[in-house]
Every structure is written in structure tokens, then in C-alpha cells.
Short mmCIF file of C-alpha atoms in Angstrom, two decimals:
data_model
loop_
_atom_site.label_atom_id
_atom_site.label_comp_id
_atom_site.label_asym_id
_atom_site.label_seq_id
_atom_site.Cartn_x
_atom_site.Cartn_y
_atom_site.Cartn_z
CA MET A 1 156.02 166.94 291.24
CA THR A 2 159.71 165.94 292.36
CA THR A 3 162.87 165.80 290.17
CA PHE A 4 164.67 162.71 290.56
CA SER A 5 167.93 161.53 289.55
CA ILE A 6 168.12 157.90 288.67
CA THR A 7 171.46 155.76 287.88
CA TYR A 8 172.07 152.06 287.35
CA ASP A 9 174.21 149.44 287.32
CA LEU A 10 173.03 146.56 284.98
CA ARG A 11 175.46 143.41 285.65
CA ASN A 12 175.99 140.34 283.90
CA PRO A 13 173.77 138.19 282.88
CA GLY A 14 171.03 139.67 281.40
CA ARG A 15 171.67 143.56 281.02
CA ASP A 16 168.07 144.48 279.55
CA TYR A 17 168.80 147.97 278.78
CA GLU A 18 165.64 148.69 276.79
CA LYS A 19 163.38 147.47 279.51
CA VAL A 20 165.14 149.87 282.06
CA ILE A 21 164.83 152.99 279.69
CA SER A 22 161.31 151.98 278.50
CA LYS A 23 160.32 151.99 282.71
CA ILE A 24 162.40 155.38 283.42
CA LYS A 25 160.36 156.96 280.46
CA GLN A 26 157.39 155.74 281.50
CA LEU A 27 158.07 157.06 285.09
CA GLY A 28 158.85 160.45 283.99
CA SER A 29 155.54 160.84 282.12
CA GLY A 30 157.46 162.53 279.31
CA ASN A 31 159.53 164.61 281.68
CA TRP A 32 162.80 162.91 281.26
CA CYS A 33 166.26 163.40 280.00
CA ARG A 34 169.20 161.04 279.79
CA VAL A 35 172.41 162.61 280.80
CA THR A 36 174.73 159.86 280.78
CA GLU A 37 175.09 156.46 279.61
CA SER A 38 173.37 155.33 282.98
CA ALA A 39 172.00 158.50 284.32
CA TRP A 40 168.80 160.20 283.77
CA PHE A 41 166.76 163.17 285.22
CA ILE A 42 162.83 162.52 285.65
CA THR A 43 160.05 164.59 287.10
CA SER A 44 157.48 162.25 288.91
CA PRO A 45 154.71 162.30 291.42
CA ALA A 46 155.98 159.22 292.80
CA ASN A 47 158.38 158.87 295.68
CA ALA A 48 162.24 157.60 295.19
CA GLY A 49 160.95 154.23 296.83
CA THR A 50 158.25 153.41 294.23
CA ILE A 51 160.50 154.69 291.53
CA ARG A 52 163.14 152.28 292.91
CA ASP A 53 160.31 149.46 293.20
CA ALA A 54 159.18 149.89 289.46
CA LEU A 55 162.82 149.71 288.36
CA ALA A 56 163.64 146.63 290.46
CA ALA A 57 160.92 144.98 288.58
CA VAL A 58 162.44 145.10 285.20
CA THR A 59 166.28 144.41 286.63
CA ASP A 60 168.16 141.49 287.41
CA GLY A 61 168.58 140.60 291.13
CA ASN A 62 172.44 141.55 291.00
CA ASP A 63 171.85 145.16 289.23
CA LYS A 64 172.35 148.22 291.33
CA ILE A 65 169.91 150.99 291.05
CA MET A 66 169.87 154.76 293.04
CA VAL A 67 167.06 157.27 292.98
CA HIS A 68 166.88 160.43 294.70
CA SER A 69 165.67 163.86 294.69
CA VAL A 70 167.29 166.56 292.92
CA ALA A 71 167.54 170.21 294.79
CA ASP A 72 168.50 173.38 293.53
CA ASN A 73 171.72 173.16 294.44
CA TRP A 74 173.66 170.78 291.64
CA ALA A 75 176.59 171.18 289.41
CA SER A 76 177.78 169.05 286.10
CA TRP A 77 180.58 169.34 283.81
CA HIS A 78 180.27 169.23 279.98
CA LEU A 79 176.34 168.04 280.30
CA GLY A 80 175.14 171.37 278.62
CA ASP A 81 173.53 170.23 275.39
CA GLU A 82 172.40 167.12 276.99
CA VAL A 83 170.73 168.91 280.14
CA ASN A 84 169.56 171.74 278.06
CA LYS A 85 167.42 169.32 275.71
CA CYS A 86 165.74 167.88 278.61
CA SER A 87 162.05 167.64 278.43
CA LEU A 88 161.96 168.84 282.24
CA PRO A 89 159.98 172.08 283.43
CA ALA A 90 162.50 174.78 283.37
CA SER A 91 162.74 175.15 287.06
CA SER A 92 163.73 171.70 287.54
CA VAL A 93 167.10 171.51 285.56
CA ARG A 94 169.23 174.48 284.97
CA ALA A 95 171.98 174.78 282.24
CA SER A 96 175.44 173.33 283.30
CA THR A 97 178.83 174.26 282.06
#
């Protein structure tokens, strides 16, 4: 299982956030966390391309999607509560300041 960061930019027209959010949660199989309005962590056995393609299937042609694996070396600012509430394995996400 790999922890991925997913970010997206839904552009006009369309902007169906519910489809995207539902798909992210499905891809995370219960191991997901929304850290900002359009940024998520998920843990999945899939690869980044497979996750991207699954999200592209529920977005419009002008939307933007970024999926990448999360290594142990990362930092954030003022995300402590959100990250600490994640339903990800403890070794995948550490508390931030």
C-alpha cells in the first residue's frame, strides 16, 4: 500500500465536487483524509496513473488532477487537526505543526 497525495482544480462549467470526492474515498478504501479544500491523502494498492485515470473518468476535460506518492519527508503548516484525524495508517502520515 502506498500513500498518495491528490490535488485537483475543477473548472467551469461543471465542477461536480461530489463525484470527485466520492471517487477519492472509494479509491482510498476507507484510508483517506481531506487536508485542504482540494487536497487529499489516500492509501491505495493502485499506482498513481490508475488513480489519475479513475478521477479523470469523473471530471470534465478542462479539470486538473495531480496524483503523487507521499514519502516520509514532508511538511505542512496549520494542518495538525486535519492530518491527525486522518483514517490512514499511523506510519503514513505524521502530525504537522
